[in-house]
Amino acid sequence: MRSSLGKAELLIIKNKALAESIIILLVCVFTYAVSVEYDVLEAIVAFSAKHENWDVDELLTVGIVLSFCLSVFSLRRWKELSVTHKTIQRISDVDSLTQLYNRRKMTALLQTEIERGKRYNRDFSVILLDIDQFKSVNDTWGHQVGDTLLCEFSKVLLSNIRSADFVGRWGGEEFLVICPETNQEEALILAEKLRAKIHQYDFTLVGFKTASFGVAGYVGGGEEAILHDADLGLYAAKDAGRNCIRTNHSQLTATPFHGDIELIET
């Protein structure tokens, strides 16, 4: 199924699946009600007595076959509807252009990590990054080339994060990485790895590009707090000349990071 399905098309598919499920359920309920209200076996015997060409065993065989066919059909449709539901769920979670998680899904994942952090006192960090001078790509080569860059950029991110991490398109040329079980020092190391990989990648038509990063570790609070810290770092990285990583100095873990990453005071 195309990931670019519109909301109207998704609604039609979902409503059709719901209608079919209701019809199957009503047929099953109606069949059961009829069998309870009327003595089906007695009716079959009476029918057979009046129609010599139909024996009881033949009528029962027909009934059994019809019941089996209905059961098989119901099971088949249930499986198809289950697959359809999962597909629709996936489409609603994925950005249609980059095939990364969309903002809605990333927000839900972030909330999950915040709840885990509060309940179990577990570390996690976020990395907010932005393609440098992306607007100039659209202005110079057009939006189609810009879309191609976004897709290639997404693949670079996806191929260089860890298996436990989540990455999504946060909006426009901005991306978010959620790093479970990761303190800020470890997130800084991952961010530097991503920065270097992006800097070394030769993108189609536009050549080499860079990205700026803001990193924040969870120290309590809600979604807005940690995203605010990461956003401050990202803006500081832009102000510092791009292609670098910045973080809020007050969010550092006990062991400072000694790489080529500068920190900002807020």
Tab-separated table of C-alpha atoms in Angstrom:
chain	number	residue	atom	x	y	z
A	1	MET	CA	0.000	0.000	0.000
A	2	ARG	CA	1.295	3.470	-0.855
A	3	SER	CA	2.596	5.458	2.058
A	4	SER	CA	1.348	8.607	0.364
A	5	LEU	CA	-2.321	7.764	0.856
A	6	GLY	CA	-4.299	10.814	1.819
A	7	LYS	CA	-6.382	11.154	4.950
A	8	ALA	CA	-9.608	10.748	2.950
A	9	GLU	CA	-8.396	7.485	1.385
A	10	LEU	CA	-7.297	6.143	4.776
A	11	LEU	CA	-10.702	7.014	6.225
A	12	ILE	CA	-12.484	5.175	3.388
A	13	ILE	CA	-10.354	2.049	3.910
A	14	LYS	CA	-10.888	2.169	7.662
A	15	ASN	CA	-14.661	2.650	7.329
A	16	LYS	CA	-14.916	-0.173	4.790
A	17	ALA	CA	-13.018	-2.523	7.101
A	18	LEU	CA	-15.279	-1.541	9.992
A	19	ALA	CA	-18.437	-2.064	7.896
A	20	GLU	CA	-17.316	-5.527	6.783
A	21	SER	CA	-16.529	-6.503	10.359
A	22	ILE	CA	-19.979	-5.366	11.504
A	23	ILE	CA	-21.697	-7.278	8.676
A	24	ILE	CA	-19.855	-10.502	9.513
A	25	LEU	CA	-20.710	-10.072	13.184
A	26	LEU	CA	-24.396	-9.426	12.416
A	27	VAL	CA	-24.593	-12.506	10.179
A	28	CYS	CA	-23.111	-14.673	12.927
A	29	VAL	CA	-25.474	-13.205	15.560
A	30	PHE	CA	-28.495	-13.610	13.271
A	31	THR	CA	-27.597	-17.228	12.489
A	32	TYR	CA	-27.226	-18.016	16.162
A	33	ALA	CA	-30.513	-16.264	17.042
A	34	VAL	CA	-32.402	-18.197	14.377
A	35	SER	CA	-30.961	-21.504	15.532
A	36	VAL	CA	-31.983	-20.734	19.133
A	37	GLU	CA	-35.468	-19.415	18.300
A	38	TYR	CA	-36.330	-22.280	16.011
A	39	ASP	CA	-35.466	-25.918	16.417
A	40	VAL	CA	-33.321	-26.159	13.321
A	41	LEU	CA	-32.865	-29.925	13.486
A	42	GLU	CA	-36.617	-30.463	13.885
A	43	ALA	CA	-37.275	-28.177	10.925
A	44	ILE	CA	-34.797	-30.115	8.812
A	45	VAL	CA	-36.481	-33.422	9.688
A	46	ALA	CA	-39.899	-31.964	8.866
A	47	PHE	CA	-38.627	-30.566	5.574
A	48	SER	CA	-37.099	-33.942	4.658
A	49	ALA	CA	-40.386	-35.733	5.439
A	50	LYS	CA	-42.280	-33.453	3.044
A	51	HIS	CA	-39.634	-33.625	0.306
A	52	GLU	CA	-38.664	-37.186	-0.469
A	53	ASN	CA	-35.803	-36.076	-2.720
A	54	TRP	CA	-33.997	-34.541	0.267
A	55	ASP	CA	-32.684	-36.808	2.993
A	56	VAL	CA	-31.813	-35.512	6.441
A	57	ASP	CA	-28.151	-36.373	6.025
A	58	GLU	CA	-27.997	-34.436	2.756
A	59	LEU	CA	-29.550	-31.357	4.358
A	60	LEU	CA	-27.191	-31.598	7.317
A	61	THR	CA	-24.239	-31.939	4.949
A	62	VAL	CA	-25.311	-28.798	3.087
A	63	GLY	CA	-25.689	-26.936	6.382
A	64	ILE	CA	-22.291	-28.073	7.626
A	65	VAL	CA	-20.631	-27.076	4.349
A	66	LEU	CA	-22.292	-23.644	4.391
A	67	SER	CA	-21.293	-23.106	8.038
A	68	PHE	CA	-17.719	-24.127	7.251
A	69	CYS	CA	-17.572	-21.786	4.264
A	70	LEU	CA	-18.896	-18.910	6.368
A	71	SER	CA	-16.326	-19.643	9.078
A	72	VAL	CA	-13.474	-19.763	6.551
A	73	PHE	CA	-14.668	-16.533	4.938
A	74	SER	CA	-14.963	-14.819	8.316
A	75	LEU	CA	-11.501	-15.947	9.397
A	76	ARG	CA	-9.987	-14.862	6.079
A	77	ARG	CA	-11.605	-11.440	6.245
A	78	TRP	CA	-10.550	-11.066	9.881
A	79	LYS	CA	-6.921	-11.701	8.907
A	80	GLU	CA	-7.153	-9.283	5.971
A	81	LEU	CA	-8.699	-6.610	8.166
A	82	SER	CA	-6.003	-7.177	10.775
A	83	VAL	CA	-3.299	-6.630	8.145
A	84	THR	CA	-5.157	-3.563	6.848
A	85	HIS	CA	-5.358	-2.123	10.352
A	86	LYS	CA	-1.618	-2.629	10.910
A	87	THR	CA	-0.861	-1.045	7.521
A	88	ILE	CA	-3.041	1.955	8.298
A	89	GLN	CA	-1.383	2.268	11.708
A	90	ARG	CA	2.062	2.199	10.103
A	91	ILE	CA	1.068	4.798	7.499
A	92	SER	CA	-0.240	7.095	10.220
A	93	ASP	CA	3.125	6.815	12.029
A	94	VAL	CA	5.425	7.371	9.038
A	95	ASP	CA	6.393	10.487	7.121
A	96	SER	CA	5.311	9.870	3.517
A	97	LEU	CA	8.429	11.443	1.983
A	98	THR	CA	11.326	10.181	4.094
A	99	GLN	CA	9.737	6.982	5.468
A	100	LEU	CA	10.979	7.955	8.924
A	101	TYR	CA	8.633	8.285	11.879
A	102	ASN	CA	6.562	11.465	11.729
A	103	ARG	CA	6.210	14.091	14.451
A	104	ARG	CA	3.086	12.467	15.926
A	105	LYS	CA	4.837	9.126	16.395
A	106	MET	CA	8.028	10.704	17.726
A	107	THR	CA	6.003	12.703	20.244
A	108	ALA	CA	4.377	9.490	21.477
A	109	LEU	CA	7.784	7.767	21.759
A	110	LEU	CA	9.180	10.761	23.623
A	111	GLN	CA	6.291	10.648	26.093
A	112	THR	CA	6.976	6.936	26.663
A	113	GLU	CA	10.629	7.637	27.456
A	114	ILE	CA	9.678	10.479	29.800
A	115	GLU	CA	7.317	8.196	31.710
A	116	ARG	CA	10.034	5.529	31.959
A	117	GLY	CA	12.503	8.144	33.113
A	118	LYS	CA	10.152	9.374	35.832
A	119	ARG	CA	9.061	5.957	37.031
A	120	TYR	CA	12.337	4.059	36.915
A	121	ASN	CA	14.850	6.931	37.024
A	122	ARG	CA	16.294	5.878	33.652
A	123	ASP	CA	18.522	7.987	31.420
A	124	PHE	CA	17.609	9.005	27.913
A	125	SER	CA	18.627	11.829	25.601
A	126	VAL	CA	17.431	13.569	22.464
A	127	ILE	CA	19.331	14.927	19.479
A	128	LEU	CA	17.716	17.687	17.460
A	129	LEU	CA	19.406	18.364	14.125
A	130	ASP	CA	18.830	20.544	11.118
A	131	ILE	CA	20.219	20.477	7.559
A	132	ASP	CA	22.343	23.576	7.118
A	133	GLN	CA	21.238	26.090	4.466
A	134	PHE	CA	18.486	23.812	3.191
A	135	LYS	CA	16.451	26.733	1.870
A	136	SER	CA	19.190	27.523	-0.632
A	137	VAL	CA	18.806	24.013	-2.087
A	138	ASN	CA	15.117	24.590	-2.781
A	139	ASP	CA	15.793	28.079	-4.133
A	140	THR	CA	18.617	26.932	-6.423
A	141	TRP	CA	17.543	23.482	-7.623
A	142	GLY	CA	13.859	23.362	-6.776
A	143	HIS	CA	11.743	21.424	-4.308
A	144	GLN	CA	12.159	18.092	-6.088
A	145	VAL	CA	15.902	18.168	-5.478
A	146	GLY	CA	15.179	19.309	-1.934
A	147	ASP	CA	12.934	16.276	-1.427
A	148	THR	CA	15.660	14.002	-2.782
A	149	LEU	CA	18.110	15.510	-0.310
A	150	LEU	CA	15.687	14.917	2.554
A	151	CYS	CA	15.295	11.270	1.543
A	152	GLU	CA	19.040	10.655	1.232
A	153	PHE	CA	19.702	12.525	4.475
A	154	SER	CA	17.134	10.313	6.225
A	155	LYS	CA	18.873	7.176	4.978
A	156	VAL	CA	22.204	8.412	6.328
A	157	LEU	CA	20.632	8.981	9.730
A	158	LEU	CA	18.831	5.644	9.748
A	159	SER	CA	21.946	3.702	8.816
A	160	ASN	CA	24.077	5.298	11.525
A	161	ILE	CA	21.892	5.318	14.632
A	162	ARG	CA	21.878	2.388	17.030
A	163	SER	CA	19.230	-0.325	16.910
A	164	ALA	CA	17.578	0.932	20.113
A	165	ASP	CA	17.343	4.557	18.925
A	166	PHE	CA	14.369	6.224	17.230
A	167	VAL	CA	14.681	8.775	14.450
A	168	GLY	CA	11.956	10.851	12.848
A	169	ARG	CA	11.299	13.896	10.751
A	170	TRP	CA	10.367	16.606	13.213
A	171	GLY	CA	9.353	19.132	10.580
A	172	GLY	CA	10.741	20.530	7.331
A	173	GLU	CA	14.499	19.881	7.326
A	174	GLU	CA	14.585	19.245	11.076
A	175	PHE	CA	15.003	15.748	12.548
A	176	LEU	CA	14.796	14.265	16.028
A	177	VAL	CA	16.673	11.286	17.444
A	178	ILE	CA	15.522	9.715	20.720
A	179	CYS	CA	18.216	7.715	22.520
A	180	PRO	CA	16.850	5.399	25.233
A	181	GLU	CA	19.122	4.302	28.073
A	182	THR	CA	21.608	6.982	27.025
A	183	ASN	CA	23.028	9.790	29.118
A	184	GLN	CA	23.994	13.113	27.585
A	185	GLU	CA	27.687	12.269	27.317
A	186	GLU	CA	26.872	9.176	25.246
A	187	ALA	CA	24.400	11.150	23.124
A	188	LEU	CA	27.125	13.684	22.340
A	189	ILE	CA	29.306	10.881	20.994
A	190	LEU	CA	26.464	9.630	18.782
A	191	ALA	CA	25.747	13.162	17.568
A	192	GLU	CA	29.401	13.607	16.567
A	193	LYS	CA	29.273	10.319	14.665
A	194	LEU	CA	26.181	11.499	12.770
A	195	ARG	CA	27.702	14.920	12.087
A	196	ALA	CA	30.840	13.341	10.615
A	197	LYS	CA	28.904	10.840	8.479
A	198	ILE	CA	26.694	13.594	7.061
A	199	HIS	CA	29.693	15.824	6.357
A	200	GLN	CA	31.400	13.006	4.422
A	201	TYR	CA	28.363	12.057	2.330
A	202	ASP	CA	28.153	13.208	-1.291
A	203	PHE	CA	24.460	13.950	-1.843
A	204	THR	CA	22.878	13.721	-5.300
A	205	LEU	CA	23.200	16.982	-7.294
A	206	VAL	CA	23.864	19.168	-4.238
A	207	GLY	CA	27.145	17.537	-3.225
A	208	PHE	CA	28.394	17.733	0.331
A	209	LYS	CA	26.113	19.146	3.020
A	210	THR	CA	26.377	19.670	6.756
A	211	ALA	CA	24.032	19.648	9.717
A	212	SER	CA	23.836	21.422	13.074
A	213	PHE	CA	22.994	19.606	16.309
A	214	GLY	CA	21.454	20.339	19.686
A	215	VAL	CA	21.738	17.622	22.363
A	216	ALA	CA	19.881	17.325	25.667
A	217	GLY	CA	19.791	14.670	28.364
A	218	TYR	CA	16.684	14.058	30.434
A	219	VAL	CA	16.901	15.585	33.902
A	220	GLY	CA	13.208	15.645	34.780
A	221	GLY	CA	10.225	17.616	33.589
A	222	GLY	CA	8.098	17.032	30.528
A	223	GLU	CA	8.392	17.012	26.784
A	224	GLU	CA	8.712	20.774	26.471
A	225	ALA	CA	11.647	20.960	28.875
A	226	ILE	CA	13.951	18.513	27.107
A	227	LEU	CA	13.008	19.784	23.646
A	228	HIS	CA	13.654	23.342	24.812
A	229	ASP	CA	17.166	22.381	25.925
A	230	ALA	CA	17.858	20.634	22.607
A	231	ASP	CA	16.433	23.591	20.690
A	232	LEU	CA	18.720	26.005	22.541
A	233	GLY	CA	21.676	23.868	21.568
A	234	LEU	CA	20.588	23.745	17.934
A	235	TYR	CA	20.212	27.528	17.710
A	236	ALA	CA	23.619	27.971	19.325
A	237	ALA	CA	25.145	25.598	16.769
A	238	LYS	CA	23.634	27.675	13.961
A	239	ASP	CA	24.980	30.880	15.504
A	240	ALA	CA	28.431	29.304	15.879
A	241	GLY	CA	28.726	28.780	12.120
A	242	ARG	CA	26.848	25.481	11.588
A	243	ASN	CA	28.235	21.940	11.167
A	244	CYS	CA	28.746	21.598	14.922
A	245	ILE	CA	27.122	20.369	18.137
A	246	ARG	CA	25.979	22.432	21.090
A	247	THR	CA	24.329	21.541	24.375
A	248	ASN	CA	23.126	23.194	27.540
A	249	HIS	CA	26.049	23.204	30.016
A	250	SER	CA	23.720	22.726	32.992
A	251	GLN	CA	22.502	19.446	31.502
A	252	LEU	CA	25.932	17.761	31.496
A	253	THR	CA	26.421	14.461	33.260
A	254	ALA	CA	29.053	14.094	36.016
A	255	THR	CA	31.753	13.108	33.518
A	256	PRO	CA	32.355	15.929	30.967
A	257	PHE	CA	32.713	15.139	27.293
A	258	HIS	CA	36.209	15.949	26.017
A	259	GLY	CA	35.636	15.851	22.251
A	260	ASP	CA	35.433	18.685	19.741
A	261	ILE	CA	32.042	19.771	21.027
A	262	GLU	CA	31.469	23.106	22.643
A	263	LEU	CA	28.940	23.781	25.363
A	264	ILE	CA	26.767	26.813	26.019
A	265	GLU	CA	25.671	28.344	29.272
A	266	THR	CA	21.962	29.137	29.636
